[in-house]
mmCIF file with all atom_site columns, C-alpha atoms in Angstrom:
data_model
loop_
_atom_site.group_PDB
_atom_site.id
_atom_site.type_symbol
_atom_site.label_atom_id
_atom_site.label_alt_id
_atom_site.label_comp_id
_atom_site.label_asym_id
_atom_site.label_entity_id
_atom_site.label_seq_id
_atom_site.pdbx_PDB_ins_code
_atom_site.Cartn_x
_atom_site.Cartn_y
_atom_site.Cartn_z
_atom_site.occupancy
_atom_site.B_iso_or_equiv
_atom_site.pdbx_formal_charge
_atom_site.auth_seq_id
_atom_site.auth_comp_id
_atom_site.auth_asym_id
_atom_site.auth_atom_id
_atom_site.pdbx_PDB_model_num
ATOM 1   C CA . MET E 1 1   ? 7.203   9.090   15.787  1.00 52.00 ? 1   MET E CA 1
ATOM 2   C CA . ASN E 1 2   ? 5.625   6.271   14.672  1.00 64.00 ? 2   ASN E CA 1
ATOM 3   C CA . ALA E 1 3   ? 6.905   6.700   11.285  1.00 60.00 ? 3   ALA E CA 1
ATOM 4   C CA . LEU E 1 4   ? 9.989   7.378   12.513  1.00 55.00 ? 4   LEU E CA 1
ATOM 5   C CA . LEU E 1 5   ? 9.023   3.385   13.951  1.00 60.00 ? 5   LEU E CA 1
ATOM 6   C CA . GLY E 1 6   ? 8.502   2.019   11.202  1.00 58.00 ? 6   GLY E CA 1
ATOM 7   C CA . SER E 1 7   ? 11.212  3.176   8.679   1.00 54.00 ? 7   SER E CA 1
ATOM 8   C CA . ARG E 1 8   ? 13.604  1.676   11.229  1.00 65.00 ? 8   ARG E CA 1
ATOM 9   C CA . ILE E 1 9   ? 12.197  -1.745  10.879  1.00 69.00 ? 9   ILE E CA 1
ATOM 10  C CA . CYS E 1 10  ? 11.970  -1.261  7.502   1.00 57.00 ? 10  CYS E CA 1
ATOM 11  C CA . HIS E 1 11  ? 15.842  -0.658  6.959   1.00 62.00 ? 11  HIS E CA 1
ATOM 12  C CA . ASP E 1 12  ? 16.507  -3.231  10.139  1.00 66.00 ? 12  ASP E CA 1
ATOM 13  C CA . LEU E 1 13  ? 14.769  -5.613  7.671   1.00 68.00 ? 13  LEU E CA 1
ATOM 14  C CA . ILE E 1 14  ? 14.949  -4.423  4.110   1.00 68.00 ? 14  ILE E CA 1
ATOM 15  C CA . SER E 1 15  ? 18.961  -5.015  4.085   1.00 72.00 ? 15  SER E CA 1
ATOM 16  C CA . PRO E 1 16  ? 19.012  -9.225  5.497   1.00 72.00 ? 16  PRO E CA 1
ATOM 17  C CA . LEU E 1 17  ? 15.987  -9.527  2.881   1.00 71.00 ? 17  LEU E CA 1
ATOM 18  C CA . GLY E 1 18  ? 18.589  -8.679  0.237   1.00 75.00 ? 18  GLY E CA 1
ATOM 19  C CA . ALA E 1 19  ? 20.709  -10.924 1.450   1.00 78.00 ? 19  ALA E CA 1
ATOM 20  C CA . ILE E 1 20  ? 18.283  -13.916 1.277   1.00 76.00 ? 20  ILE E CA 1
ATOM 21  C CA . CYS E 1 21  ? 17.685  -12.451 -2.056  1.00 76.00 ? 21  CYS E CA 1
ATOM 22  C CA . ASN E 1 22  ? 20.912  -12.754 -3.183  1.00 77.00 ? 22  ASN E CA 1
ATOM 23  C CA . GLY E 1 23  ? 21.384  -16.002 -1.860  1.00 78.00 ? 23  GLY E CA 1
ATOM 24  C CA . VAL E 1 24  ? 19.035  -18.132 -2.751  1.00 76.00 ? 24  VAL E CA 1
ATOM 25  C CA . GLU E 1 25  ? 20.138  -16.273 -7.124  1.00 78.00 ? 25  GLU E CA 1
ATOM 26  C CA . LEU E 1 26  ? 23.920  -17.770 -6.561  1.00 78.00 ? 26  LEU E CA 1
ATOM 27  C CA . VAL E 1 27  ? 21.686  -21.597 -5.505  1.00 76.00 ? 27  VAL E CA 1
ATOM 28  C CA . GLU E 1 28  ? 20.270  -20.670 -8.713  1.00 75.00 ? 28  GLU E CA 1
ATOM 29  C CA . MET E 1 29  ? 23.235  -20.240 -10.205 1.00 77.00 ? 29  MET E CA 1
ATOM 30  C CA . MET E 1 30  ? 25.120  -23.315 -8.892  1.00 77.00 ? 30  MET E CA 1
ATOM 31  C CA . GLY E 1 31  ? 22.143  -25.349 -10.882 1.00 71.00 ? 31  GLY E CA 1
ATOM 32  C CA . SER E 1 32  ? 18.814  -26.026 -8.170  1.00 63.00 ? 32  SER E CA 1
ATOM 33  C CA . ALA E 1 33  ? 17.150  -23.564 -10.306 1.00 60.00 ? 33  ALA E CA 1
ATOM 34  C CA . GLY E 1 34  ? 14.777  -25.904 -11.404 1.00 67.00 ? 34  GLY E CA 1
ATOM 35  C CA . SER E 1 35  ? 13.370  -27.083 -8.231  1.00 76.00 ? 35  SER E CA 1
ATOM 36  C CA . ALA E 1 36  ? 10.359  -26.934 -6.662  1.00 79.00 ? 36  ALA E CA 1
ATOM 37  C CA . GLU E 1 37  ? 12.156  -26.131 -3.089  1.00 76.00 ? 37  GLU E CA 1
ATOM 38  C CA . ILE E 1 38  ? 14.270  -23.032 -4.911  1.00 76.00 ? 38  ILE E CA 1
ATOM 39  C CA . ALA E 1 39  ? 11.470  -21.678 -5.898  1.00 78.00 ? 39  ALA E CA 1
ATOM 40  C CA . LEU E 1 40  ? 9.297   -21.624 -3.354  1.00 79.00 ? 40  LEU E CA 1
ATOM 41  C CA . LEU E 1 41  ? 12.072  -19.735 -2.141  1.00 79.00 ? 41  LEU E CA 1
ATOM 42  C CA . SER E 1 42  ? 13.045  -17.258 -4.014  1.00 78.00 ? 42  SER E CA 1
ATOM 43  C CA . ASP E 1 43  ? 8.486   -16.367 -4.043  1.00 79.00 ? 43  ASP E CA 1
ATOM 44  C CA . SER E 1 44  ? 8.857   -16.209 -0.240  1.00 80.00 ? 44  SER E CA 1
ATOM 45  C CA . ALA E 1 45  ? 11.780  -13.228 -0.556  1.00 80.00 ? 45  ALA E CA 1
ATOM 46  C CA . ALA E 1 46  ? 11.195  -11.125 -3.611  1.00 80.00 ? 46  ALA E CA 1
ATOM 47  C CA . ALA E 1 47  ? 7.191   -11.022 -1.651  1.00 80.00 ? 47  ALA E CA 1
ATOM 48  C CA . ALA E 1 48  ? 8.607   -10.162 1.683   1.00 81.00 ? 48  ALA E CA 1
ATOM 49  C CA . ASN E 1 49  ? 10.987  -7.919  -0.122  1.00 81.00 ? 49  ASN E CA 1
ATOM 50  C CA . ALA E 1 50  ? 8.704   -6.049  -1.885  1.00 82.00 ? 50  ALA E CA 1
ATOM 51  C CA . ARG E 1 51  ? 5.832   -6.359  0.684   1.00 82.00 ? 51  ARG E CA 1
ATOM 52  C CA . ILE E 1 52  ? 8.888   -3.843  3.063   1.00 84.00 ? 52  ILE E CA 1
ATOM 53  C CA . ARG E 1 53  ? 9.489   -1.755  -0.131  1.00 85.00 ? 53  ARG E CA 1
ATOM 54  C CA . LEU E 1 54  ? 5.524   -1.477  0.137   1.00 86.00 ? 54  LEU E CA 1
ATOM 55  C CA . PHE E 1 55  ? 5.698   -1.240  4.012   1.00 87.00 ? 55  PHE E CA 1
ATOM 56  C CA . ARG E 1 56  ? 8.738   1.477   3.969   1.00 87.00 ? 56  ARG E CA 1
ATOM 57  C CA . ILE E 1 57  ? 6.515   4.400   1.473   1.00 91.00 ? 57  ILE E CA 1
ATOM 58  C CA . ALA E 1 58  ? 3.104   3.607   3.889   1.00 90.00 ? 58  ALA E CA 1
ATOM 59  C CA . PHE E 1 59  ? 4.710   3.126   7.678   1.00 89.00 ? 59  PHE E CA 1
ATOM 60  C CA . GLY E 1 60  ? 7.466   5.091   6.888   1.00 87.00 ? 60  GLY E CA 1
ATOM 61  C CA . MET E 1 61  ? 8.970   8.605   7.375   1.00 85.00 ? 61  MET E CA 1
ATOM 62  C CA . ALA E 1 62  ? 7.940   11.249  4.126   1.00 85.00 ? 62  ALA E CA 1
ATOM 63  C CA . ALA E 1 63  ? 9.007   15.135  5.219   1.00 84.00 ? 63  ALA E CA 1
ATOM 64  C CA . PRO E 1 64  ? 7.542   17.589  2.656   1.00 81.00 ? 64  PRO E CA 1
ATOM 65  C CA . GLY E 1 65  ? 9.034   18.299  -0.303  1.00 88.00 ? 65  GLY E CA 1
ATOM 66  C CA . GLN E 1 66  ? 11.271  14.914  -0.350  1.00 91.00 ? 66  GLN E CA 1
ATOM 67  C CA . LYS E 1 67  ? 10.507  12.867  -3.528  1.00 94.00 ? 67  LYS E CA 1
ATOM 68  C CA . ILE E 1 68  ? 10.274  9.203   -4.553  1.00 94.00 ? 68  ILE E CA 1
ATOM 69  C CA . GLY E 1 69  ? 11.307  8.192   -8.599  1.00 93.00 ? 69  GLY E CA 1
ATOM 70  C CA . TRP E 1 70  ? 8.526   6.326   -10.192 1.00 93.00 ? 70  TRP E CA 1
ATOM 71  C CA . GLY E 1 71  ? 10.948  3.700   -10.418 1.00 91.00 ? 71  GLY E CA 1
ATOM 72  C CA . GLU E 1 72  ? 10.175  2.827   -6.640  1.00 90.00 ? 72  GLU E CA 1
ATOM 73  C CA . LEU E 1 73  ? 6.798   2.868   -6.438  1.00 92.00 ? 73  LEU E CA 1
ATOM 74  C CA . GLY E 1 74  ? 5.574   1.753   -9.710  1.00 92.00 ? 74  GLY E CA 1
ATOM 75  C CA . SER E 1 75  ? 8.131   -1.331  -8.546  1.00 88.00 ? 75  SER E CA 1
ATOM 76  C CA . VAL E 1 76  ? 5.349   -1.899  -5.532  1.00 86.00 ? 76  VAL E CA 1
ATOM 77  C CA . VAL E 1 77  ? 2.675   -0.917  -7.507  1.00 89.00 ? 77  VAL E CA 1
ATOM 78  C CA . ASP E 1 78  ? 3.498   -4.272  -10.086 1.00 87.00 ? 78  ASP E CA 1
ATOM 79  C CA . THR E 1 79  ? 4.134   -6.402  -7.041  1.00 82.00 ? 79  THR E CA 1
ATOM 80  C CA . LEU E 1 80  ? 0.812   -5.238  -5.856  1.00 81.00 ? 80  LEU E CA 1
ATOM 81  C CA . SER E 1 81  ? -0.745  -5.677  -8.632  1.00 84.00 ? 81  SER E CA 1
ATOM 82  C CA . ALA E 1 82  ? 0.896   -9.293  -9.991  1.00 79.00 ? 82  ALA E CA 1
ATOM 83  C CA . GLY E 1 83  ? -2.086  -10.852 -7.164  1.00 82.00 ? 83  GLY E CA 1
ATOM 84  C CA . ARG E 1 84  ? -5.695  -10.729 -7.695  1.00 90.00 ? 84  ARG E CA 1
ATOM 85  C CA . MET E 1 85  ? -6.025  -6.512  -7.162  1.00 93.00 ? 85  MET E CA 1
ATOM 86  C CA . LYS E 1 86  ? -4.780  -4.920  -10.976 1.00 95.00 ? 86  LYS E CA 1
ATOM 87  C CA . ILE E 1 87  ? -3.331  -1.421  -10.278 1.00 95.00 ? 87  ILE E CA 1
ATOM 88  C CA . ASP E 1 88  ? -3.495  0.909   -12.405 1.00 95.00 ? 88  ASP E CA 1
ATOM 89  C CA . TRP E 1 89  ? -1.392  4.020   -11.019 1.00 95.00 ? 89  TRP E CA 1
ATOM 90  C CA . ALA E 1 90  ? -2.039  7.195   -13.276 1.00 93.00 ? 90  ALA E CA 1
ATOM 91  C CA . PRO E 1 91  ? 0.128   9.607   -14.066 1.00 89.00 ? 91  PRO E CA 1
ATOM 92  C CA . ALA E 1 92  ? 3.406   6.941   -14.474 1.00 88.00 ? 92  ALA E CA 1
ATOM 93  C CA . SER E 1 93  ? 5.867   9.932   -12.501 1.00 90.00 ? 93  SER E CA 1
ATOM 94  C CA . ASP E 1 94  ? 8.307   10.586  -9.831  1.00 91.00 ? 94  ASP E CA 1
ATOM 95  C CA . LEU E 1 95  ? 5.801   11.895  -6.298  1.00 92.00 ? 95  LEU E CA 1
ATOM 96  C CA . ASP E 1 96  ? 6.465   14.061  -3.436  1.00 93.00 ? 96  ASP E CA 1
ATOM 97  C CA . ARG E 1 97  ? 6.663   11.163  -0.646  1.00 93.00 ? 97  ARG E CA 1
ATOM 98  C CA . VAL E 1 98  ? 3.589   12.583  1.677   1.00 94.00 ? 98  VAL E CA 1
ATOM 99  C CA . GLU E 1 99  ? 1.672   12.292  -1.687  1.00 94.00 ? 99  GLU E CA 1
ATOM 100 C CA . ALA E 1 100 ? 2.582   8.995   -2.667  1.00 94.00 ? 100 ALA E CA 1
ATOM 101 C CA . LYS E 1 101 ? 2.726   7.040   1.277   1.00 94.00 ? 101 LYS E CA 1
ATOM 102 C CA . LEU E 1 102 ? -1.111  8.701   1.335   1.00 96.00 ? 102 LEU E CA 1
ATOM 103 C CA . GLY E 1 103 ? -1.231  7.160   -1.787  1.00 96.00 ? 103 GLY E CA 1
ATOM 104 C CA . VAL E 1 104 ? -0.816  4.037   -1.299  1.00 95.00 ? 104 VAL E CA 1
ATOM 105 C CA . LEU E 1 105 ? -2.034  4.038   2.527   1.00 96.00 ? 105 LEU E CA 1
ATOM 106 C CA . LEU E 1 106 ? -5.548  4.037   0.297   1.00 97.00 ? 106 LEU E CA 1
ATOM 107 C CA . VAL E 1 107 ? -4.450  1.218   -1.690  1.00 96.00 ? 107 VAL E CA 1
ATOM 108 C CA . LEU E 1 108 ? -3.864  -0.796  1.436   1.00 94.00 ? 108 LEU E CA 1
ATOM 109 C CA . CYS E 1 109 ? -7.137  -0.021  2.455   1.00 96.00 ? 109 CYS E CA 1
ATOM 110 C CA . ALA E 1 110 ? -8.587  -0.767  -1.628  1.00 96.00 ? 110 ALA E CA 1
ATOM 111 C CA . GLU E 1 111 ? -6.497  -4.305  -0.856  1.00 94.00 ? 111 GLU E CA 1
ATOM 112 C CA . THR E 1 112 ? -8.109  -5.104  2.519   1.00 95.00 ? 112 THR E CA 1
ATOM 113 C CA . LEU E 1 113 ? -11.877 -3.882  1.320   1.00 96.00 ? 113 LEU E CA 1
ATOM 114 C CA . ILE E 1 114 ? -11.346 -6.117  -1.870  1.00 95.00 ? 114 ILE E CA 1
ATOM 115 C CA . PRO E 1 115 ? -9.700  -9.426  0.065   1.00 93.00 ? 115 PRO E CA 1
ATOM 116 C CA . PHE E 1 116 ? -11.058 -11.741 -4.112  1.00 93.00 ? 116 PHE E CA 1
ATOM 117 C CA . GLY E 1 117 ? -9.238  -9.754  -6.739  1.00 93.00 ? 117 GLY E CA 1
ATOM 118 C CA . GLY E 1 118 ? -10.615 -6.281  -8.557  1.00 96.00 ? 118 GLY E CA 1
ATOM 119 C CA . THR E 1 119 ? -9.275  -3.654  -9.882  1.00 96.00 ? 119 THR E CA 1
ATOM 120 C CA . VAL E 1 120 ? -7.946  -0.021  -9.081  1.00 97.00 ? 120 VAL E CA 1
ATOM 121 C CA . ARG E 1 121 ? -7.644  3.026   -10.578 1.00 97.00 ? 121 ARG E CA 1
ATOM 122 C CA . VAL E 1 122 ? -5.048  5.707   -8.623  1.00 96.00 ? 122 VAL E CA 1
ATOM 123 C CA . GLU E 1 123 ? -5.021  9.415   -9.739  1.00 96.00 ? 123 GLU E CA 1
ATOM 124 C CA . MET E 1 124 ? -2.361  11.260  -8.726  1.00 94.00 ? 124 MET E CA 1
ATOM 125 C CA . GLY E 1 125 ? -3.615  14.900  -8.990  1.00 90.00 ? 125 GLY E CA 1
ATOM 126 C CA . PRO E 1 126 ? -4.647  18.031  -7.114  1.00 92.00 ? 126 PRO E CA 1
ATOM 127 C CA . ARG E 1 127 ? -6.077  15.256  -5.177  1.00 95.00 ? 127 ARG E CA 1
ATOM 128 C CA . ILE E 1 128 ? -5.948  11.389  -5.359  1.00 97.00 ? 128 ILE E CA 1
ATOM 129 C CA . THR E 1 129 ? -8.741  9.848   -6.544  1.00 97.00 ? 129 THR E CA 1
ATOM 130 C CA . LEU E 1 130 ? -9.033  5.925   -6.312  1.00 97.00 ? 130 LEU E CA 1
ATOM 131 C CA . GLU E 1 131 ? -11.977 3.540   -7.855  1.00 97.00 ? 131 GLU E CA 1
ATOM 132 C CA . ILE E 1 132 ? -12.364 0.125   -6.984  1.00 97.00 ? 132 ILE E CA 1
ATOM 133 C CA . ALA E 1 133 ? -14.405 -1.961  -8.913  1.00 96.00 ? 133 ALA E CA 1
ATOM 134 C CA . ALA E 1 134 ? -15.604 -5.374  -7.711  1.00 95.00 ? 134 ALA E CA 1
ATOM 135 C CA . GLU E 1 135 ? -17.943 -8.613  -8.376  1.00 92.00 ? 135 GLU E CA 1
ATOM 136 C CA . ARG E 1 136 ? -17.395 -9.259  -4.017  1.00 91.00 ? 136 ARG E CA 1
ATOM 137 C CA . MET E 1 137 ? -16.557 -6.130  -2.099  1.00 93.00 ? 137 MET E CA 1
ATOM 138 C CA . ARG E 1 138 ? -16.319 -6.691  1.391   1.00 91.00 ? 138 ARG E CA 1
ATOM 139 C CA . ASP E 1 139 ? -18.995 -4.966  3.854   1.00 89.00 ? 139 ASP E CA 1
ATOM 140 C CA . ALA E 1 140 ? -17.442 -2.741  6.218   1.00 90.00 ? 140 ALA E CA 1
ATOM 141 C CA . PRO E 1 141 ? -18.414 0.394   7.728   1.00 91.00 ? 141 PRO E CA 1
ATOM 142 C CA . GLU E 1 142 ? -16.646 0.060   9.723   1.00 93.00 ? 142 GLU E CA 1
ATOM 143 C CA . LEU E 1 143 ? -13.165 0.038   8.368   1.00 93.00 ? 143 LEU E CA 1
ATOM 144 C CA . LEU E 1 144 ? -15.093 2.923   6.213   1.00 94.00 ? 144 LEU E CA 1
ATOM 145 C CA . GLN E 1 145 ? -15.739 4.970   8.965   1.00 94.00 ? 145 GLN E CA 1
ATOM 146 C CA . GLN E 1 146 ? -12.170 4.702   9.804   1.00 93.00 ? 146 GLN E CA 1
ATOM 147 C CA . LEU E 1 147 ? -11.215 6.890   6.808   1.00 95.00 ? 147 LEU E CA 1
ATOM 148 C CA . ILE E 1 148 ? -13.869 9.642   7.995   1.00 94.00 ? 148 ILE E CA 1
ATOM 149 C CA . ASP E 1 149 ? -14.446 9.627   11.262  1.00 91.00 ? 149 ASP E CA 1
ATOM 150 C CA . ASP E 1 150 ? -11.502 10.638  14.001  1.00 87.00 ? 150 ASP E CA 1
ATOM 151 C CA . THR E 1 151 ? -13.513 9.490   16.975  1.00 86.00 ? 151 THR E CA 1
ATOM 152 C CA . ALA E 1 152 ? -13.712 6.211   15.429  1.00 81.00 ? 152 ALA E CA 1
ATOM 153 C CA . GLU E 1 153 ? -12.843 3.549   17.971  1.00 85.00 ? 153 GLU E CA 1
ATOM 154 C CA . LEU E 1 154 ? -9.306  1.667   16.228  1.00 84.00 ? 154 LEU E CA 1
ATOM 155 C CA . PRO E 1 155 ? -9.386  -1.216  14.664  1.00 88.00 ? 155 PRO E CA 1
ATOM 156 C CA . ALA E 1 156 ? -7.167  -4.113  14.580  1.00 89.00 ? 156 ALA E CA 1
ATOM 157 C CA . PRO E 1 157 ? -3.457  -3.453  13.847  1.00 87.00 ? 157 PRO E CA 1
ATOM 158 C CA . SER E 1 158 ? -4.187  -5.306  10.422  1.00 90.00 ? 158 SER E CA 1
ATOM 159 C CA . GLU E 1 159 ? -6.234  -2.812  9.935   1.00 93.00 ? 159 GLU E CA 1
ATOM 160 C CA . LEU E 1 160 ? -4.460  -0.253  10.724  1.00 91.00 ? 160 LEU E CA 1
ATOM 161 C CA . HIS E 1 161 ? -4.203  1.477   7.094   1.00 93.00 ? 161 HIS E CA 1
ATOM 162 C CA . PHE E 1 162 ? -7.034  2.873   7.549   1.00 95.00 ? 162 PHE E CA 1
ATOM 163 C CA . PRO E 1 163 ? -7.261  5.460   10.229  1.00 94.00 ? 163 PRO E CA 1
ATOM 164 C CA . LEU E 1 164 ? -2.803  6.453   8.743   1.00 93.00 ? 164 LEU E CA 1
ATOM 165 C CA . ALA E 1 165 ? -4.487  6.974   5.875   1.00 96.00 ? 165 ALA E CA 1
ATOM 166 C CA . ARG E 1 166 ? -7.163  9.448   7.598   1.00 96.00 ? 166 ARG E CA 1
ATOM 167 C CA . VAL E 1 167 ? -4.247  10.986  8.650   1.00 94.00 ? 167 VAL E CA 1
ATOM 168 C CA . ALA E 1 168 ? -1.940  12.020  6.330   1.00 94.00 ? 168 ALA E CA 1
ATOM 169 C CA . ALA E 1 169 ? -5.165  13.507  5.039   1.00 96.00 ? 169 ALA E CA 1
ATOM 170 C CA . ALA E 1 170 ? -5.171  15.996  7.293   1.00 95.00 ? 170 ALA E CA 1
ATOM 171 C CA . GLU E 1 171 ? -1.458  16.401  7.755   1.00 92.00 ? 171 GLU E CA 1
ATOM 172 C CA . LEU E 1 172 ? -1.977  17.671  3.310   1.00 93.00 ? 172 LEU E CA 1
ATOM 173 C CA . GLY E 1 173 ? -4.863  20.070  4.533   1.00 95.00 ? 173 GLY E CA 1
ATOM 174 C CA . ARG E 1 174 ? -7.374  17.181  3.302   1.00 96.00 ? 174 ARG E CA 1
ATOM 175 C CA . ARG E 1 175 ? -9.845  15.382  3.741   1.00 95.00 ? 175 ARG E CA 1
ATOM 176 C CA . ILE E 1 176 ? -10.998 11.417  2.918   1.00 97.00 ? 176 ILE E CA 1
ATOM 177 C CA . ASP E 1 177 ? -14.600 11.700  1.069   1.00 97.00 ? 177 ASP E CA 1
ATOM 178 C CA . LEU E 1 178 ? -16.311 8.118   -0.112  1.00 96.00 ? 178 LEU E CA 1
ATOM 179 C CA . ASN E 1 179 ? -18.775 7.184   -2.540  1.00 94.00 ? 179 ASN E CA 1
ATOM 180 C CA . VAL E 1 180 ? -20.068 3.704   -2.200  1.00 90.00 ? 180 VAL E CA 1
ATOM 181 C CA . ALA E 1 181 ? -22.300 2.228   -5.153  1.00 87.00 ? 181 ALA E CA 1
ATOM 182 C CA . GLU E 1 182 ? -22.713 -2.370  -5.772  1.00 84.00 ? 182 GLU E CA 1
ATOM 183 C CA . GLY E 1 183 ? -19.306 -3.264  -6.374  1.00 84.00 ? 183 GLY E CA 1
ATOM 184 C CA . GLN E 1 184 ? -17.445 -0.006  -6.420  1.00 93.00 ? 184 GLN E CA 1
ATOM 185 C CA . LEU E 1 185 ? -15.813 3.127   -3.950  1.00 96.00 ? 185 LEU E CA 1
ATOM 186 C CA . ARG E 1 186 ? -14.480 5.780   -4.801  1.00 97.00 ? 186 ARG E CA 1
ATOM 187 C CA . ILE E 1 187 ? -12.288 7.637   -2.634  1.00 97.00 ? 187 ILE E CA 1
ATOM 188 C CA . THR E 1 188 ? -11.226 10.843  -2.013  1.00 97.00 ? 188 THR E CA 1
ATOM 189 C CA . ALA E 1 189 ? -8.129  12.529  -1.270  1.00 96.00 ? 189 ALA E CA 1
#
């Protein structure tokens, strides 16, 4: 039911955000392209649009056997990589949507754990493996506990992707394994 709600919210927001992006593009074509205000609007609208597409994959409905093309998933990964966190996702290919959902939820976990930036290598295989490396990693054992313990107390809404990743892994018949070292974290699901 929660995934249906996530899908509905994303569906209802994607069209107005697309219209805003198109409107900004039209204003730019009319000769206002160089202004700081239009650049701010353009960047903000593009970031919101990308975030909604990310949320649609992470929090939306993912039916078994449903596929997601690399074009859609890759654009979300590229958007996330445009900031302080650099993502290397391999292989860059179409995936089952349930696998992509788990992978994206784990990338959101990585983003929370390395707020000052770092690198994330995502390997899609029989299991999903994330190799996270950063000079400064957030010390948050309570969040890592959310990935492996279904009795852990629910986190703040901004960190809900941690227990959702555990649930998504369980729905695939998997459990999440963690290997923590200084400045590095390996998550396998």
